[in-house]
mmCIF file of C-alpha atoms in Angstrom:
data_model
loop_
_atom_site.group_PDB
_atom_site.id
_atom_site.type_symbol
_atom_site.label_atom_id
_atom_site.label_comp_id
_atom_site.label_asym_id
_atom_site.label_seq_id
_atom_site.Cartn_x
_atom_site.Cartn_y
_atom_site.Cartn_z
ATOM 1 C CA MET A 1 0.391 0.201 -0.043
ATOM 2 C CA THR A 2 1.680 3.634 -1.066
ATOM 3 C CA VAL A 3 0.273 6.696 1.129
ATOM 4 C CA LEU A 4 1.015 9.536 -1.160
ATOM 5 C CA SER A 5 0.945 12.908 0.034
ATOM 6 C CA SER A 6 -2.378 13.741 -1.598
ATOM 7 C CA SER A 7 -3.925 10.284 -1.736
ATOM 8 C CA VAL A 8 -3.969 6.391 -0.623
ATOM 9 C CA ARG A 9 -3.250 4.448 -3.487
ATOM 10 C CA GLU A 10 -2.322 0.775 -4.330
ATOM 11 C CA THR A 11 0.768 1.553 -6.619
ATOM 12 C CA ALA A 12 3.667 4.214 -6.131
ATOM 13 C CA ALA A 13 2.937 7.168 -8.352
ATOM 14 C CA ALA A 14 6.340 6.761 -10.311
ATOM 15 C CA ASP A 15 5.149 3.170 -11.407
ATOM 16 C CA SER A 16 1.194 4.651 -12.038
ATOM 17 C CA CYS A 17 3.316 6.916 -14.421
ATOM 18 C CA VAL A 18 4.734 4.447 -16.322
ATOM 19 C CA ARG A 19 2.016 2.163 -16.396
ATOM 20 C CA ALA A 20 -0.638 5.474 -17.682
ATOM 21 C CA TRP A 21 1.377 6.872 -20.068
ATOM 22 C CA PRO A 22 0.564 4.327 -23.350
ATOM 23 C CA VAL A 23 -3.532 4.308 -22.221
ATOM 24 C CA ALA A 24 -3.282 8.058 -22.197
ATOM 25 C CA ARG A 25 -1.716 7.982 -25.220
ATOM 26 C CA ARG A 26 -4.301 5.176 -27.032
ATOM 27 C CA LEU A 27 -7.179 8.035 -25.372
ATOM 28 C CA GLY A 28 -5.913 10.790 -26.989
ATOM 29 C CA VAL A 29 -3.290 12.263 -25.148
ATOM 30 C CA SER A 30 -0.493 13.882 -27.021
ATOM 31 C CA ARG A 31 2.017 15.283 -24.167
ATOM 32 C CA VAL A 32 2.278 15.726 -20.958
ATOM 33 C CA ALA A 33 4.247 18.955 -19.520
ATOM 34 C CA GLU A 34 5.875 20.024 -16.052
ATOM 35 C CA THR A 35 4.664 23.772 -15.596
ATOM 36 C CA THR A 36 5.833 23.976 -12.306
ATOM 37 C CA TYR A 37 8.124 27.069 -13.227
ATOM 38 C CA LEU A 38 5.995 28.903 -15.163
ATOM 39 C CA ASP A 39 5.281 30.217 -11.636
ATOM 40 C CA ARG A 40 7.507 31.180 -8.768
ATOM 41 C CA ILE A 41 5.708 28.970 -6.049
ATOM 42 C CA GLY A 42 7.452 25.645 -6.849
ATOM 43 C CA ILE A 43 4.585 23.506 -5.615
ATOM 44 C CA PRO A 44 4.782 20.171 -8.742
ATOM 45 C CA VAL A 45 2.143 20.769 -11.421
ATOM 46 C CA CYS A 46 1.661 19.034 -14.584
ATOM 47 C CA ALA A 47 -0.297 19.200 -17.479
ATOM 48 C CA ALA A 48 -1.886 16.943 -19.943
ATOM 49 C CA VAL A 49 -3.078 17.493 -23.524
ATOM 50 C CA ARG A 50 -5.714 15.828 -25.361
ATOM 51 C CA PRO A 51 -6.146 17.815 -28.427
ATOM 52 C CA GLY A 52 -9.393 16.180 -29.546
ATOM 53 C CA ALA A 53 -11.564 16.179 -25.892
ATOM 54 C CA GLU A 54 -15.066 17.263 -25.893
ATOM 55 C CA LEU A 55 -14.558 18.557 -21.915
ATOM 56 C CA VAL A 56 -11.266 20.020 -21.349
ATOM 57 C CA VAL A 57 -8.363 19.910 -23.487
ATOM 58 C CA VAL A 58 -5.828 20.373 -21.161
ATOM 59 C CA THR A 59 -6.088 18.861 -17.562
ATOM 60 C CA ALA A 60 -3.470 19.387 -14.984
ATOM 61 C CA GLY A 61 -2.781 17.058 -12.007
ATOM 62 C CA LYS A 62 -0.810 18.757 -8.822
ATOM 63 C CA GLY A 63 1.180 17.038 -5.794
ATOM 64 C CA GLU A 64 4.229 16.838 -3.187
ATOM 65 C CA SER A 65 6.199 15.230 -6.026
ATOM 66 C CA ALA A 66 6.482 15.514 -10.033
ATOM 67 C CA ASP A 67 5.465 11.833 -10.470
ATOM 68 C CA GLU A 68 2.345 12.467 -7.972
ATOM 69 C CA ALA A 69 1.432 15.858 -10.453
ATOM 70 C CA ARG A 70 2.198 13.844 -13.591
ATOM 71 C CA VAL A 71 0.015 10.790 -13.116
ATOM 72 C CA GLY A 72 -2.808 13.432 -11.344
ATOM 73 C CA ALA A 73 -2.908 14.985 -15.197
ATOM 74 C CA LEU A 74 -2.719 12.350 -17.161
ATOM 75 C CA MET A 75 -5.739 10.107 -15.323
ATOM 76 C CA GLU A 76 -7.602 13.020 -15.395
ATOM 77 C CA ALA A 77 -7.393 13.023 -19.019
ATOM 78 C CA VAL A 78 -7.734 9.199 -18.965
ATOM 79 C CA GLU A 79 -11.097 9.524 -17.059
ATOM 80 C CA GLN A 80 -12.505 12.290 -19.402
ATOM 81 C CA ALA A 81 -11.627 10.686 -22.286
ATOM 82 C CA VAL A 82 -13.607 7.106 -21.077
ATOM 83 C CA ALA A 83 -16.515 9.334 -20.027
ATOM 84 C CA GLU A 84 -16.765 11.021 -23.464
ATOM 85 C CA GLN A 85 -16.808 7.759 -25.338
ATOM 86 C CA CYS A 86 -19.222 6.007 -23.216
ATOM 87 C CA ALA A 87 -21.599 8.935 -22.917
ATOM 88 C CA ALA A 88 -23.503 8.246 -26.114
ATOM 89 C CA THR A 89 -24.025 4.081 -25.456
ATOM 90 C CA THR A 90 -24.847 4.043 -21.839
ATOM 91 C CA PRO A 91 -28.288 2.640 -21.521
ATOM 92 C CA LEU A 92 -30.880 5.005 -20.355
ATOM 93 C CA ARG A 93 -34.401 4.156 -18.871
ATOM 94 C CA TRP A 94 -37.317 6.271 -19.309
ATOM 95 C CA ALA A 95 -39.757 6.684 -16.511
ATOM 96 C CA SER A 96 -41.290 9.940 -14.293
ATOM 97 C CA PRO A 97 -39.894 10.896 -10.912
ATOM 98 C CA ARG A 98 -43.468 9.613 -9.588
ATOM 99 C CA VAL A 99 -42.745 6.175 -11.046
ATOM 100 C CA ILE A 100 -39.151 6.072 -9.697
ATOM 101 C CA ALA A 101 -40.682 6.922 -6.423
ATOM 102 C CA GLY A 102 -43.220 4.289 -6.079
ATOM 103 C CA GLU A 103 -40.485 1.348 -7.007
ATOM 104 C CA GLY A 104 -38.914 2.258 -3.894
ATOM 105 C CA GLY A 105 -36.102 4.832 -5.570
ATOM 106 C CA VAL A 106 -35.103 7.996 -4.486
ATOM 107 C CA ARG A 107 -37.089 11.002 -4.881
ATOM 108 C CA LEU A 108 -36.066 13.598 -7.599
ATOM 109 C CA GLY A 109 -35.612 16.055 -4.657
ATOM 110 C CA ALA A 110 -32.940 14.195 -3.139
ATOM 111 C CA TRP A 111 -30.759 14.863 -6.017
ATOM 112 C CA CYS A 112 -31.115 18.525 -5.555
ATOM 113 C CA PRO A 113 -32.220 19.888 -8.761
ATOM 114 C CA ARG A 114 -31.831 23.353 -10.021
ATOM 115 C CA PRO A 115 -34.747 25.253 -7.565
ATOM 116 C CA GLU A 116 -35.933 27.272 -10.328
ATOM 117 C CA GLN A 117 -36.505 24.430 -12.935
ATOM 118 C CA THR A 118 -40.048 23.283 -12.779
ATOM 119 C CA VAL A 119 -40.450 19.419 -12.221
ATOM 120 C CA ASP A 120 -43.935 17.508 -13.891
ATOM 121 C CA VAL A 121 -43.501 14.393 -11.758
ATOM 122 C CA ASP A 122 -45.952 12.573 -14.417
ATOM 123 C CA ARG A 123 -43.048 13.579 -17.454
ATOM 124 C CA ALA A 124 -41.031 10.499 -18.349
ATOM 125 C CA LEU A 125 -37.050 11.565 -17.666
ATOM 126 C CA PRO A 126 -33.718 9.674 -18.256
ATOM 127 C CA TRP A 127 -32.486 7.934 -15.552
ATOM 128 C CA ILE A 128 -29.521 5.434 -15.575
ATOM 129 C CA THR A 129 -29.579 1.953 -13.204
ATOM 130 C CA VAL A 130 -26.314 1.774 -10.788
ATOM 131 C CA PRO A 131 -25.523 -0.876 -8.302
ATOM 132 C CA SER A 132 -25.994 0.669 -4.668
ATOM 133 C CA LEU A 133 -22.917 0.447 -2.226
ATOM 134 C CA SER A 134 -25.632 1.336 0.525
ATOM 135 C CA GLY A 135 -27.061 -2.208 0.564
ATOM 136 C CA THR A 136 -30.602 -1.131 -1.280
ATOM 137 C CA GLY A 137 -29.959 -3.121 -4.928
ATOM 138 C CA ASP A 138 -29.860 -1.215 -7.920
ATOM 139 C CA LEU A 139 -30.178 2.644 -7.726
ATOM 140 C CA ALA A 140 -31.905 4.904 -10.359
ATOM 141 C CA VAL A 141 -29.835 7.812 -11.053
ATOM 142 C CA PRO A 142 -30.611 11.142 -13.027
ATOM 143 C CA ALA A 143 -28.648 10.722 -16.452
ATOM 144 C CA GLU A 144 -27.251 13.894 -15.999
ATOM 145 C CA LEU A 145 -25.544 13.042 -13.256
ATOM 146 C CA VAL A 146 -23.584 10.195 -14.489
ATOM 147 C CA LEU A 147 -22.715 11.027 -18.240
ATOM 148 C CA THR A 148 -20.143 13.724 -18.821
ATOM 149 C CA PRO A 149 -20.650 15.022 -21.737
ATOM 150 C CA CYS A 150 -24.531 14.466 -21.306
ATOM 151 C CA PRO A 151 -26.279 13.649 -24.719
ATOM 152 C CA ALA A 152 -28.630 16.227 -25.910
ATOM 153 C CA GLU A 153 -31.248 13.835 -25.539
ATOM 154 C CA ALA A 154 -30.496 12.796 -22.136
ATOM 155 C CA THR A 155 -29.996 16.338 -20.753
ATOM 156 C CA THR A 156 -33.203 17.797 -18.994
ATOM 157 C CA SER A 157 -31.532 20.789 -17.359
ATOM 158 C CA LEU A 158 -32.316 20.136 -13.680
ATOM 159 C CA PHE A 159 -28.869 19.147 -12.881
ATOM 160 C CA GLY A 160 -26.238 19.967 -15.298
ATOM 161 C CA SER A 161 -23.447 18.055 -16.374
ATOM 162 C CA THR A 162 -20.443 18.221 -14.332
ATOM 163 C CA THR A 163 -17.636 15.798 -13.512
ATOM 164 C CA THR A 164 -17.707 15.614 -10.098
ATOM 165 C CA GLY A 165 -17.271 12.011 -9.019
ATOM 166 C CA LEU A 166 -15.580 11.140 -11.893
ATOM 167 C CA ALA A 167 -12.164 8.737 -10.963
ATOM 168 C CA SER A 168 -9.958 6.332 -11.819
ATOM 169 C CA GLY A 169 -8.110 3.931 -9.780
ATOM 170 C CA ASN A 170 -5.258 1.003 -9.988
ATOM 171 C CA SER A 171 -8.478 -1.076 -8.625
ATOM 172 C CA HIS A 172 -12.248 -0.423 -8.598
ATOM 173 C CA THR A 173 -12.411 0.375 -4.810
ATOM 174 C CA GLU A 174 -9.358 2.671 -5.267
ATOM 175 C CA ALA A 175 -11.439 4.653 -7.861
ATOM 176 C CA VAL A 176 -14.417 4.530 -5.974
ATOM 177 C CA LEU A 177 -12.494 6.112 -2.705
ATOM 178 C CA HIS A 178 -11.520 8.754 -4.802
ATOM 179 C CA GLY A 179 -14.949 9.677 -6.342
ATOM 180 C CA LEU A 180 -16.599 9.649 -3.177
ATOM 181 C CA CYS A 181 -13.834 11.736 -1.607
ATOM 182 C CA GLU A 182 -14.534 14.428 -4.526
ATOM 183 C CA VAL A 183 -18.330 14.227 -3.945
ATOM 184 C CA LEU A 184 -18.273 15.092 -0.252
ATOM 185 C CA GLU A 185 -15.351 18.103 -1.109
ATOM 186 C CA ARG A 186 -18.139 19.631 -3.373
ATOM 187 C CA ASP A 187 -20.974 19.050 -0.796
ATOM 188 C CA VAL A 188 -19.131 21.153 1.841
ATOM 189 C CA THR A 189 -17.803 23.511 -0.418
ATOM 190 C CA SER A 190 -21.174 24.289 -1.345
ATOM 191 C CA LEU A 191 -22.270 24.391 2.672
ATOM 192 C CA MET A 192 -19.307 26.777 3.474
ATOM 193 C CA SER A 193 -20.211 28.977 -0.117
ATOM 194 C CA VAL A 194 -23.429 30.031 1.659
ATOM 195 C CA ALA A 195 -22.192 29.942 5.164
ATOM 196 C CA ASP A 196 -18.609 29.305 6.113
ATOM 197 C CA THR A 197 -18.385 27.608 9.447
ATOM 198 C CA SER A 198 -14.476 26.618 8.791
ATOM 199 C CA ALA A 199 -11.578 27.253 11.107
ATOM 200 C CA LEU A 200 -8.314 28.911 10.338
ATOM 201 C CA ILE A 201 -5.316 26.361 10.578
ATOM 202 C CA ASP A 202 -2.525 27.731 13.063
ATOM 203 C CA PRO A 203 0.480 26.987 10.294
ATOM 204 C CA ASP A 204 2.850 26.606 13.154
ATOM 205 C CA THR A 205 0.702 23.234 13.922
ATOM 206 C CA LEU A 206 1.260 21.935 10.225
ATOM 207 C CA PRO A 207 2.497 18.724 9.837
ATOM 208 C CA PRO A 208 5.614 17.899 7.552
ATOM 209 C CA SER A 209 4.032 17.564 3.960
ATOM 210 C CA PRO A 210 1.356 20.524 4.453
ATOM 211 C CA ALA A 211 4.218 22.517 6.101
ATOM 212 C CA GLN A 212 6.879 22.390 3.181
ATOM 213 C CA LEU A 213 3.754 23.483 0.567
ATOM 214 C CA TYR A 214 2.569 26.474 2.952
ATOM 215 C CA GLY A 215 6.190 27.454 3.400
ATOM 216 C CA LEU A 216 6.724 27.575 -0.567
ATOM 217 C CA ILE A 217 3.643 29.427 -0.870
ATOM 218 C CA ARG A 218 5.003 31.897 1.792
ATOM 219 C CA SER A 219 8.460 32.149 0.818
ATOM 220 C CA ALA A 220 7.086 33.442 -3.015
ATOM 221 C CA GLY A 221 5.647 36.171 -1.083
ATOM 222 C CA LEU A 222 2.066 35.463 -1.723
ATOM 223 C CA GLY A 223 -0.842 35.476 0.866
ATOM 224 C CA VAL A 224 -2.056 31.856 2.203
ATOM 225 C CA TRP A 225 -4.645 30.711 4.522
ATOM 226 C CA LEU A 226 -5.766 26.814 5.297
ATOM 227 C CA ARG A 227 -9.374 26.275 6.620
ATOM 228 C CA TRP A 228 -10.642 23.247 8.308
ATOM 229 C CA VAL A 229 -14.109 21.532 8.938
ATOM 230 C CA PRO A 230 -14.568 18.105 10.185
ATOM 231 C CA ALA A 231 -16.880 16.211 8.300
ATOM 232 C CA TYR A 232 -17.899 12.820 7.529
ATOM 233 C CA GLY A 233 -15.570 11.243 9.759
ATOM 234 C CA GLY A 234 -13.045 13.092 7.693
ATOM 235 C CA HIS A 235 -11.479 16.399 7.263
ATOM 236 C CA TYR A 236 -12.231 19.199 4.668
ATOM 237 C CA MET A 237 -9.672 21.735 3.972
ATOM 238 C CA ALA A 238 -9.899 24.885 1.893
ATOM 239 C CA CYS A 239 -7.067 27.253 0.938
ATOM 240 C CA LEU A 240 -6.794 30.343 -0.746
ATOM 241 C CA ILE A 241 -3.601 31.865 -2.059
ATOM 242 C CA ASP A 242 -3.481 35.780 -2.995
ATOM 243 C CA ASP A 243 -0.928 37.779 -4.819
ATOM 244 C CA PRO A 244 -0.600 41.172 -3.220
ATOM 245 C CA ASP A 245 1.488 42.142 -5.963
ATOM 246 C CA ARG A 246 -1.666 41.492 -8.590
ATOM 247 C CA ALA A 247 -4.065 42.958 -5.996
ATOM 248 C CA HIS A 248 -6.797 41.066 -8.419
ATOM 249 C CA PRO A 249 -9.210 38.894 -8.029
ATOM 250 C CA LEU A 250 -7.914 36.595 -10.645
ATOM 251 C CA TYR A 251 -5.039 36.152 -8.400
ATOM 252 C CA CYS A 252 -6.992 34.863 -5.203
ATOM 253 C CA ASN A 253 -6.790 31.228 -5.973
ATOM 254 C CA GLY A 254 -8.286 28.616 -4.092
ATOM 255 C CA GLY A 255 -7.924 25.004 -3.712
ATOM 256 C CA TYR A 256 -9.862 22.278 -1.936
ATOM 257 C CA GLY A 257 -9.505 18.815 -0.614
ATOM 258 C CA PHE A 258 -11.337 16.294 1.556
ATOM 259 C CA HIS A 259 -10.083 12.914 2.786
ATOM 260 C CA PRO A 260 -10.389 10.742 6.081
ATOM 261 C CA LEU A 261 -6.685 11.697 6.543
ATOM 262 C CA PRO A 262 -6.510 15.306 7.209
ATOM 263 C CA GLU A 263 -2.543 15.621 5.942
ATOM 264 C CA ILE A 264 -3.830 14.643 2.374
ATOM 265 C CA ALA A 265 -6.723 16.686 2.494
ATOM 266 C CA ALA A 266 -4.478 19.420 3.543
ATOM 267 C CA VAL A 267 -1.670 18.772 0.880
ATOM 268 C CA ARG A 268 -4.699 18.509 -1.748
ATOM 269 C CA ALA A 269 -6.044 21.923 -0.724
ATOM 270 C CA LEU A 270 -2.836 23.759 -0.844
ATOM 271 C CA ALA A 271 -1.155 22.139 -3.983
ATOM 272 C CA GLU A 272 -4.835 22.802 -6.008
ATOM 273 C CA ALA A 273 -4.657 26.279 -5.214
ATOM 274 C CA ALA A 274 -1.094 26.814 -6.617
ATOM 275 C CA GLN A 275 -2.735 24.670 -9.465
ATOM 276 C CA SER A 276 -5.383 27.146 -10.167
ATOM 277 C CA ARG A 277 -2.856 30.245 -10.098
ATOM 278 C CA LEU A 278 -0.752 28.469 -12.436
ATOM 279 C CA THR A 279 -3.558 27.807 -14.979
ATOM 280 C CA TYR A 280 -4.461 31.433 -15.004
ATOM 281 C CA ILE A 281 -0.886 31.979 -15.374
ATOM 282 C CA GLN A 282 -0.616 29.453 -18.195
ATOM 283 C CA GLY A 283 -4.052 30.206 -19.958
ATOM 284 C CA SER A 284 -4.727 26.952 -20.457
ATOM 285 C CA ARG A 285 -8.455 26.362 -19.469
ATOM 286 C CA HIS A 286 -10.966 26.897 -22.121
ATOM 287 C CA ASP A 287 -13.321 28.254 -19.744
ATOM 288 C CA LEU A 288 -10.909 30.874 -18.379
ATOM 289 C CA THR A 289 -12.440 33.588 -20.383
ATOM 290 C CA ASP A 290 -15.550 33.364 -18.316
ATOM 291 C CA SER A 291 -13.789 34.556 -15.612
ATOM 292 C CA TYR A 292 -12.038 37.536 -17.420
ATOM 293 C CA ALA A 293 -15.278 38.541 -18.983
ATOM 294 C CA ALA A 294 -16.905 38.793 -15.233
ATOM 295 C CA PHE A 295 -13.984 40.388 -13.709
ATOM 296 C CA GLY A 296 -13.204 42.496 -16.560
ATOM 297 C CA ALA A 297 -16.792 43.944 -16.569
ATOM 298 C CA MET A 298 -16.350 45.583 -12.852
ATOM 299 C CA ALA A 299 -14.975 48.618 -12.171
ATOM 300 C CA PRO A 300 -11.430 48.741 -10.423
ATOM 301 C CA ARG A 301 -13.246 49.835 -6.987
ATOM 302 C CA GLU A 302 -15.632 46.906 -7.540
ATOM 303 C CA ARG A 303 -12.883 44.221 -8.160
ATOM 304 C CA ALA A 304 -10.962 45.825 -5.113
ATOM 305 C CA ARG A 305 -13.730 45.183 -3.029
ATOM 306 C CA TRP A 306 -14.899 41.908 -3.832
ATOM 307 C CA ARG A 307 -11.098 40.810 -3.466
ATOM 308 C CA ASP A 308 -11.292 42.185 -0.096
ATOM 309 C CA ARG A 309 -14.475 40.772 0.926
ATOM 310 C CA LEU A 310 -12.667 37.396 0.251
ATOM 311 C CA LEU A 311 -9.762 37.814 2.003
ATOM 312 C CA THR A 312 -11.645 39.092 5.273
ATOM 313 C CA ARG A 313 -13.841 35.675 5.053
ATOM 314 C CA ARG A 314 -10.646 33.450 4.370
ATOM 315 C CA SER A 315 -8.471 34.932 6.770
ATOM 316 C CA ALA A 316 -10.766 35.478 9.471
ATOM 317 C CA ALA A 317 -8.974 34.088 12.687
ATOM 318 C CA VAL A 318 -11.919 33.018 14.373
ATOM 319 C CA PRO A 319 -12.761 30.706 14.835
ATOM 320 C CA ALA A 320 -9.007 28.669 14.716
ATOM 321 C CA ALA A 321 -7.979 25.290 15.303
ATOM 322 C CA ALA A 322 -4.622 23.531 15.553
ATOM 323 C CA PHE A 323 -4.042 21.262 12.993
ATOM 324 C CA PRO A 324 -6.278 17.815 13.643
ATOM 325 C CA SER A 325 -4.225 14.975 14.794
ATOM 326 C CA ASP A 326 -4.930 11.554 13.795
ATOM 327 C CA LEU A 327 -3.125 9.297 15.962
ATOM 328 C CA ALA A 328 -5.899 6.029 16.400
ATOM 329 C CA ARG A 329 -5.717 5.362 12.737
ATOM 330 C CA PRO A 330 -3.287 2.107 11.550
ATOM 331 C CA VAL A 331 -0.390 2.668 9.370
ATOM 332 C CA PRO A 332 -0.491 2.486 6.579
ATOM 333 C CA PRO A 333 -4.523 2.321 5.685
ATOM 334 C CA CYS A 334 -5.773 0.499 2.742
ATOM 335 C CA PRO A 335 -8.172 1.820 0.511
ATOM 336 C CA GLN A 336 -11.001 -0.641 1.313
ATOM 337 C CA ASP A 337 -11.158 0.028 4.798
ATOM 338 C CA LEU A 338 -11.081 3.860 4.223
ATOM 339 C CA LEU A 339 -14.125 3.505 1.883
ATOM 340 C CA VAL A 340 -16.184 1.321 4.530
ATOM 341 C CA GLU A 341 -14.906 3.785 7.273
ATOM 342 C CA LEU A 342 -16.533 6.671 4.835
ATOM 343 C CA LEU A 343 -19.483 4.732 3.577
ATOM 344 C CA ALA A 344 -20.615 4.394 7.371
ATOM 345 C CA ALA A 345 -19.681 8.073 8.100
ATOM 346 C CA VAL A 346 -22.089 9.004 4.771
ATOM 347 C CA ALA A 347 -24.856 6.968 6.101
ATOM 348 C CA LYS A 348 -24.987 8.132 9.728
ATOM 349 C CA ALA A 349 -25.102 11.567 8.664
ATOM 350 C CA GLY A 350 -27.954 10.855 6.478
ATOM 351 C CA LEU A 351 -26.800 11.270 3.136
ATOM 352 C CA GLY A 352 -27.183 8.204 0.478
ATOM 353 C CA PRO A 353 -27.611 5.900 -1.037
ATOM 354 C CA VAL A 354 -24.405 5.845 -2.793
ATOM 355 C CA GLY A 355 -24.199 4.703 -6.399
ATOM 356 C CA VAL A 356 -21.454 3.544 -8.623
ATOM 357 C CA HIS A 357 -21.295 3.385 -12.502
ATOM 358 C CA THR A 358 -18.504 1.906 -13.832
ATOM 359 C CA PHE A 359 -17.079 2.652 -17.288
ATOM 360 C CA ALA A 360 -16.405 0.179 -19.815
ATOM 361 C CA PRO A 361 -12.592 -1.069 -19.304
ATOM 362 C CA LEU A 362 -11.719 1.312 -22.098
ATOM 363 C CA ALA A 363 -8.352 2.506 -19.831
ATOM 364 C CA GLU A 364 -7.393 -1.070 -18.739
ATOM 365 C CA PRO A 365 -5.801 -1.649 -16.354
ATOM 366 C CA PHE A 366 -6.839 1.126 -14.755
ATOM 367 C CA HIS A 367 -10.670 1.304 -13.484
ATOM 368 C CA VAL A 368 -13.136 4.769 -14.159
ATOM 369 C CA VAL A 369 -16.273 5.491 -12.392
ATOM 370 C CA ARG A 370 -18.564 7.476 -11.454
ATOM 371 C CA VAL A 371 -19.984 8.088 -7.817
ATOM 372 C CA VAL A 372 -23.382 9.602 -6.941
ATOM 373 C CA VAL A 373 -24.724 10.587 -3.633
ATOM 374 C CA ALA A 374 -28.410 11.063 -3.010
ATOM 375 C CA GLY A 375 -28.353 14.325 -0.818
ATOM 376 C CA ALA A 376 -25.140 15.727 -1.573
ATOM 377 C CA GLU A 377 -25.008 19.409 -2.376
ATOM 378 C CA HIS A 378 -23.498 20.616 -5.241
ATOM 379 C CA PHE A 379 -23.999 24.503 -5.780
ATOM 380 C CA THR A 380 -21.534 26.465 -7.947
ATOM 381 C CA SER A 381 -22.322 29.097 -10.453
ATOM 382 C CA HIS A 382 -22.728 27.151 -12.898
ATOM 383 C CA THR A 383 -24.843 24.317 -11.806
ATOM 384 C CA ARG A 384 -27.010 26.630 -9.116
ATOM 385 C CA ARG A 385 -28.195 23.436 -7.438
ATOM 386 C CA PHE A 386 -29.560 23.734 -4.132
ATOM 387 C CA GLY A 387 -31.177 21.140 -1.792
ATOM 388 C CA ALA A 388 -32.781 21.021 1.402
ATOM 389 C CA ARG A 389 -29.138 20.717 3.748
ATOM 390 C CA LEU A 390 -27.877 23.769 1.777
ATOM 391 C CA ALA A 391 -30.806 25.690 2.890
ATOM 392 C CA ALA A 392 -30.964 24.402 6.099
ATOM 393 C CA HIS A 393 -27.151 25.461 6.619
ATOM 394 C CA ALA A 394 -27.987 28.677 5.306
ATOM 395 C CA ARG A 395 -30.941 29.355 7.582
ATOM 396 C CA GLU A 396 -29.126 27.987 10.815
ATOM 397 C CA GLN A 397 -25.954 30.160 10.623
ATOM 398 C CA ARG A 398 -28.263 33.451 9.830
#
């Protein structure tokens, strides 16, 4: 078992790179490049280029080592390529929400649809049947939450198509664990976006790996704040990097991480914030123009107020916390044990069932899955999905 700085894997990062390259080439990746030194921080970031991609042409990876960053970039490209190739051929079931609920299935509202959309509970919608990990048999899931990109005939605009929960691994269990962590990360991020209850981590209490990344950011002359929320028996971390020399919202860059192990959650958040900053420096994402346009439309004073509000919220010293310890956990943990533990915590919190769609084996020897969790929130400026828990959280924090 290999405990990497940013994940728990069954294979060392260097070995995974060797195995991933021919798979990525077969699926359309033309090159992978280290972009770390386009910036002055020094946290490893790599970019994989897939010219024919429908989703994202340039995918990025990050980590404490260059091998972790490289395999992260490659495997994100692989995941998306597999999802693209399977989207049009995945079998659909057409049924109304009333029929699904009458069969004992999850009610449509538990998938947190967009509140502005009107739903006719007797109109047939496209669903995909996936196995449930919660011991409830098969699970009917709205197609938009499984397929990405979602074909036009399966698009309802109730949810929007994203890649949240799309994951890969050396084993099926490893992939499911990674996908579940990503769904829960987005869930807590959604809750914090409407009412932030996180605590500012005292940097003097950081363990070695997060401390190293934090130090690199500070040594680059950048502001950095790391915040923590205990959730689902694990740890959610949110990082913000600010460039005082630029003093512009585009250079207020965030990163997030959720994992049962607090050090991994922290490394993910810190490294992702550095990756986000590098993405703007490199200009490699096709969707960056949306951010440029949004901030470009603001007057200078409005942009300054936007940045000030963000910095005030993320740097708030109250509440504060020391870095959480995890002394009781056996070392090294394995993906199976962590997954069982996490599934139990999710059920205890009232979320679920948890479903897993396994894609066709186009990326062998790797496994590619899509994890979905009923009740998990997914509120972003793009999806604008809003469930009952998000509304309750907002009311409680008033």
